[in-house]
mmCIF file with all atom_site columns, C-alpha atoms in Angstrom:
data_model
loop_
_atom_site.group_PDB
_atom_site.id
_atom_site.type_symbol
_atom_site.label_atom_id
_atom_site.label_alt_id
_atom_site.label_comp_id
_atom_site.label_asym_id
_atom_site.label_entity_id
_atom_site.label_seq_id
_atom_site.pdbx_PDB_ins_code
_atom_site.Cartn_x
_atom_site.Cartn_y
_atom_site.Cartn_z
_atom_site.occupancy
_atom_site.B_iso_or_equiv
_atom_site.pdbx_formal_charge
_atom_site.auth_seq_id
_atom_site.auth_comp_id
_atom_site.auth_asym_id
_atom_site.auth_atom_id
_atom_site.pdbx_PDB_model_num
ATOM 1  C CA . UNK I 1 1  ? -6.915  -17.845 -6.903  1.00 0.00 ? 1303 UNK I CA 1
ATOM 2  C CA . UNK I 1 2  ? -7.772  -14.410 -6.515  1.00 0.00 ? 1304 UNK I CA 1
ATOM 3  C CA . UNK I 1 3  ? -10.461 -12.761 -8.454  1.00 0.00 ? 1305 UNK I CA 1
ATOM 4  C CA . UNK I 1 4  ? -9.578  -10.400 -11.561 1.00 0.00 ? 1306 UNK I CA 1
ATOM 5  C CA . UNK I 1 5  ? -10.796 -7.286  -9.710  1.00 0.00 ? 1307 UNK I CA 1
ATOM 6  C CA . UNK I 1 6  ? -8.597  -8.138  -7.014  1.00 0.00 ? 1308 UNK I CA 1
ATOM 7  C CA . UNK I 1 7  ? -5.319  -8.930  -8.645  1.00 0.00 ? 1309 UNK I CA 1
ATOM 8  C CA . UNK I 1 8  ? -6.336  -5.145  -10.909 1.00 0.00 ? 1310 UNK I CA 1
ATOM 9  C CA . UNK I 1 9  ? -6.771  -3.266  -8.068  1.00 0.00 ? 1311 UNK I CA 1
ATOM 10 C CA . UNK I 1 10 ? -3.413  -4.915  -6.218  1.00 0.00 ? 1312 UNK I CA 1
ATOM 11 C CA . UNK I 1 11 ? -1.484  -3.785  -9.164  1.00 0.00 ? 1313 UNK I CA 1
ATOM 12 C CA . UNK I 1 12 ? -2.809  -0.142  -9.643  1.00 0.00 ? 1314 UNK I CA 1
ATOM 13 C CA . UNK I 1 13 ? -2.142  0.514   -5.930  1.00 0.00 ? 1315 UNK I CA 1
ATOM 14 C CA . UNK I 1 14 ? 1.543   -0.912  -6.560  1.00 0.00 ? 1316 UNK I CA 1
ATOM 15 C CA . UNK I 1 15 ? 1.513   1.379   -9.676  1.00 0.00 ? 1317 UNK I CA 1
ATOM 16 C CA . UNK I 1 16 ? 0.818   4.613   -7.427  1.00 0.00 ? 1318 UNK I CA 1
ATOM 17 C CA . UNK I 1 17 ? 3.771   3.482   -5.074  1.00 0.00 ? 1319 UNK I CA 1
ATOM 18 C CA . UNK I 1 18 ? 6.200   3.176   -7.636  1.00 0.00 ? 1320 UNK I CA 1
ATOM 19 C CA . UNK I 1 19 ? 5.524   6.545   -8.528  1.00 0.00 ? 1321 UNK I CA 1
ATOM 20 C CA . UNK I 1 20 ? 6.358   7.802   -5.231  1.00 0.00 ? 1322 UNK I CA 1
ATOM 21 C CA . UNK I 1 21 ? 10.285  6.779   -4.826  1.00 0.00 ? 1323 UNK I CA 1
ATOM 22 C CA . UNK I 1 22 ? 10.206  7.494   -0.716  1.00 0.00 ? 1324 UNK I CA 1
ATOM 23 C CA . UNK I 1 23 ? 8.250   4.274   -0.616  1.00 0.00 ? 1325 UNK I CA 1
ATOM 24 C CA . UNK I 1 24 ? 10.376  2.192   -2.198  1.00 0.00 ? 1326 UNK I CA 1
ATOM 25 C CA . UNK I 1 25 ? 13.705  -0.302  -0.927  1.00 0.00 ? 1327 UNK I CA 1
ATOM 26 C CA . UNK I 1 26 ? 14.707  -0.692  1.776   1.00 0.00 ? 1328 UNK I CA 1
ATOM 27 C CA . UNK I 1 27 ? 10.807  -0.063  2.742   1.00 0.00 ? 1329 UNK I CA 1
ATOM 28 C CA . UNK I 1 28 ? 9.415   -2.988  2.803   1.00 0.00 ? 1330 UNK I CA 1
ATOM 29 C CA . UNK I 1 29 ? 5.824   -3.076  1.948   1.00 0.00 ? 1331 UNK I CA 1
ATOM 30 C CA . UNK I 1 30 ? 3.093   -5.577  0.724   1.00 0.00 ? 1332 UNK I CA 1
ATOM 31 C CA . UNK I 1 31 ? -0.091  -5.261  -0.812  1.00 0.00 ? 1333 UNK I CA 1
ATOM 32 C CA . UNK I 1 32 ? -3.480  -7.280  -0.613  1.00 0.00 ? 1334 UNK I CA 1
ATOM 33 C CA . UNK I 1 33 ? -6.920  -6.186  -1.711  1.00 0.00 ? 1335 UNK I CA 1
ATOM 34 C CA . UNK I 1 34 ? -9.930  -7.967  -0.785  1.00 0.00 ? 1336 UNK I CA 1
ATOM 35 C CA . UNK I 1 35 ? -13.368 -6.538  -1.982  1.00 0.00 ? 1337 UNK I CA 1
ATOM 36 C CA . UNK I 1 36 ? -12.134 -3.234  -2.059  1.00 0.00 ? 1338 UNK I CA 1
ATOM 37 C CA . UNK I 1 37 ? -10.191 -3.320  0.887   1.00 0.00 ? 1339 UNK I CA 1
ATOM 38 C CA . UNK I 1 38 ? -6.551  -2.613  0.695   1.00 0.00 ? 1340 UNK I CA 1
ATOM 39 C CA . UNK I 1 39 ? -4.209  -4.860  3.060   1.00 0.00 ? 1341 UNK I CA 1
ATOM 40 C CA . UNK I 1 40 ? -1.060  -2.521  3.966   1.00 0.00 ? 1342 UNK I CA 1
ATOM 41 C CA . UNK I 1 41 ? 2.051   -4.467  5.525   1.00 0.00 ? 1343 UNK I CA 1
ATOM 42 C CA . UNK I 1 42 ? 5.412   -4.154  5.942   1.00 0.00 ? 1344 UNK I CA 1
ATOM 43 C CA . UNK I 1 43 ? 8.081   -1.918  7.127   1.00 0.00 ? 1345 UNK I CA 1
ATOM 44 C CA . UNK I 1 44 ? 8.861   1.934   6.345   1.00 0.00 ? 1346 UNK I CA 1
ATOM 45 C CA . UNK I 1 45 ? 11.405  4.252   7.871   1.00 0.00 ? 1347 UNK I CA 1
ATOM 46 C CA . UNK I 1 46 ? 9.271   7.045   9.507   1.00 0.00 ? 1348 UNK I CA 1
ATOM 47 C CA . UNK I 1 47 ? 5.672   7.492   10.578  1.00 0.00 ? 1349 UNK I CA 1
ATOM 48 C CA . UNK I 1 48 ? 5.285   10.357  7.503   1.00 0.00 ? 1350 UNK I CA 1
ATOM 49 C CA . UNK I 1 49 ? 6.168   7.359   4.954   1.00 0.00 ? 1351 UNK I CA 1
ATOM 50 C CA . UNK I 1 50 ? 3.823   5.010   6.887   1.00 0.00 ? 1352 UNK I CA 1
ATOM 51 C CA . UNK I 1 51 ? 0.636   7.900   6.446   1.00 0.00 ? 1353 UNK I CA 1
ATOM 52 C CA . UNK I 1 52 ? 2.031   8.419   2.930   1.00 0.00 ? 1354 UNK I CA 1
ATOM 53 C CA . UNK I 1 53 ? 1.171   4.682   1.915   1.00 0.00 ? 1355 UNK I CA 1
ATOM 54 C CA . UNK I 1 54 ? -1.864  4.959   3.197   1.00 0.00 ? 1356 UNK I CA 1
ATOM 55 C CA . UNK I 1 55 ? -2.666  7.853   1.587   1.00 0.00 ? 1357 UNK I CA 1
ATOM 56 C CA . UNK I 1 56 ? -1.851  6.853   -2.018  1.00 0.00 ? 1358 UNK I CA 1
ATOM 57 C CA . UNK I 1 57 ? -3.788  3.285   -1.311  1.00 0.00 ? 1359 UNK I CA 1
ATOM 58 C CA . UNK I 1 58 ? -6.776  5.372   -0.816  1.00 0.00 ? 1360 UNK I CA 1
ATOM 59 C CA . UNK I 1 59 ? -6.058  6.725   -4.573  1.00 0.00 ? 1361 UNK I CA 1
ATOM 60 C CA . UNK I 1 60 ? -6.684  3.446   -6.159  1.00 0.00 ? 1362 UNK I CA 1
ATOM 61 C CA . UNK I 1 61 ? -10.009 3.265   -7.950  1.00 0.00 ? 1363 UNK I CA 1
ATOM 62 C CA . UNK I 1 62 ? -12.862 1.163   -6.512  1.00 0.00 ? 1364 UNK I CA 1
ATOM 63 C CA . UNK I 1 63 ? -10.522 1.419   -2.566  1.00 0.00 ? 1365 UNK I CA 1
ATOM 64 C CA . UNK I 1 64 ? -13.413 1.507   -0.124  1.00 0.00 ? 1366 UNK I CA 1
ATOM 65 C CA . UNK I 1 65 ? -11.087 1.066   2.891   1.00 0.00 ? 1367 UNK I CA 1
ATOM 66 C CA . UNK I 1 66 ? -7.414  1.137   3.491   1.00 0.00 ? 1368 UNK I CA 1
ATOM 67 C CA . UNK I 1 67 ? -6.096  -1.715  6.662   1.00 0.00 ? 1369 UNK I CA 1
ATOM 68 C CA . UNK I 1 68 ? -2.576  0.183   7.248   1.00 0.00 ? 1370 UNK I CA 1
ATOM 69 C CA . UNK I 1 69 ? -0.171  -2.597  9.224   1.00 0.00 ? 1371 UNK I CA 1
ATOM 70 C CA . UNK I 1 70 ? 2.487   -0.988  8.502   1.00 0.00 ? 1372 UNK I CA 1
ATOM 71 C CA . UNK I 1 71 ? 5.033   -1.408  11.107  1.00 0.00 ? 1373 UNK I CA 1
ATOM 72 C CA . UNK I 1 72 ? 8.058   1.235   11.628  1.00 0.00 ? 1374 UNK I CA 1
ATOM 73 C CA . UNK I 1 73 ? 11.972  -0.089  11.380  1.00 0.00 ? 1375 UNK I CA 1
ATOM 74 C CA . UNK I 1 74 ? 13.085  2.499   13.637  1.00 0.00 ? 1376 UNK I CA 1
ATOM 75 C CA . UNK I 1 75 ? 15.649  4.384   11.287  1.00 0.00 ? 1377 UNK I CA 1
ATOM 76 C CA . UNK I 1 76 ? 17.637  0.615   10.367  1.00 0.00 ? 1378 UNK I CA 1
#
């Protein structure tokens, strides 16, 4: 099971995306944090929403490092 500061810093970085409508369905994304470092995957639309992920990840408190697999879907 994952540790408390893991699951806490998982959810805030969900809690920036859902702030940011662009990012969410039919993007597909998925979070994982692991000592700080935020696991990015999934699928977006464009390259801008891909960076913008990123980006707000890096907002999270405590995010020493942002791992951005984020694929592109090619306009679906």
């Amino acid at each position: 099971m994952a540790a408390p500061a893991t699951l806490k810093l998982r959810a805030e970085v969900r809690a920036l995306f859902d702030q940011h409508p662009v990012l969410e369905p039919p993007n597909l994304l998925d979070v994982q944090t692991l000592d700080h470092v935020v696991y990015l995957n999934g699928v977006v639309d464009t390259d801008t929403q891909r960076l913008m992920a990123e980006s707000i990840a890096r907002q999270a408190k405590g995010v020493t490092k942002v791992v951005n697999s984020i694929g592109l879907s090619g306009g679906r």
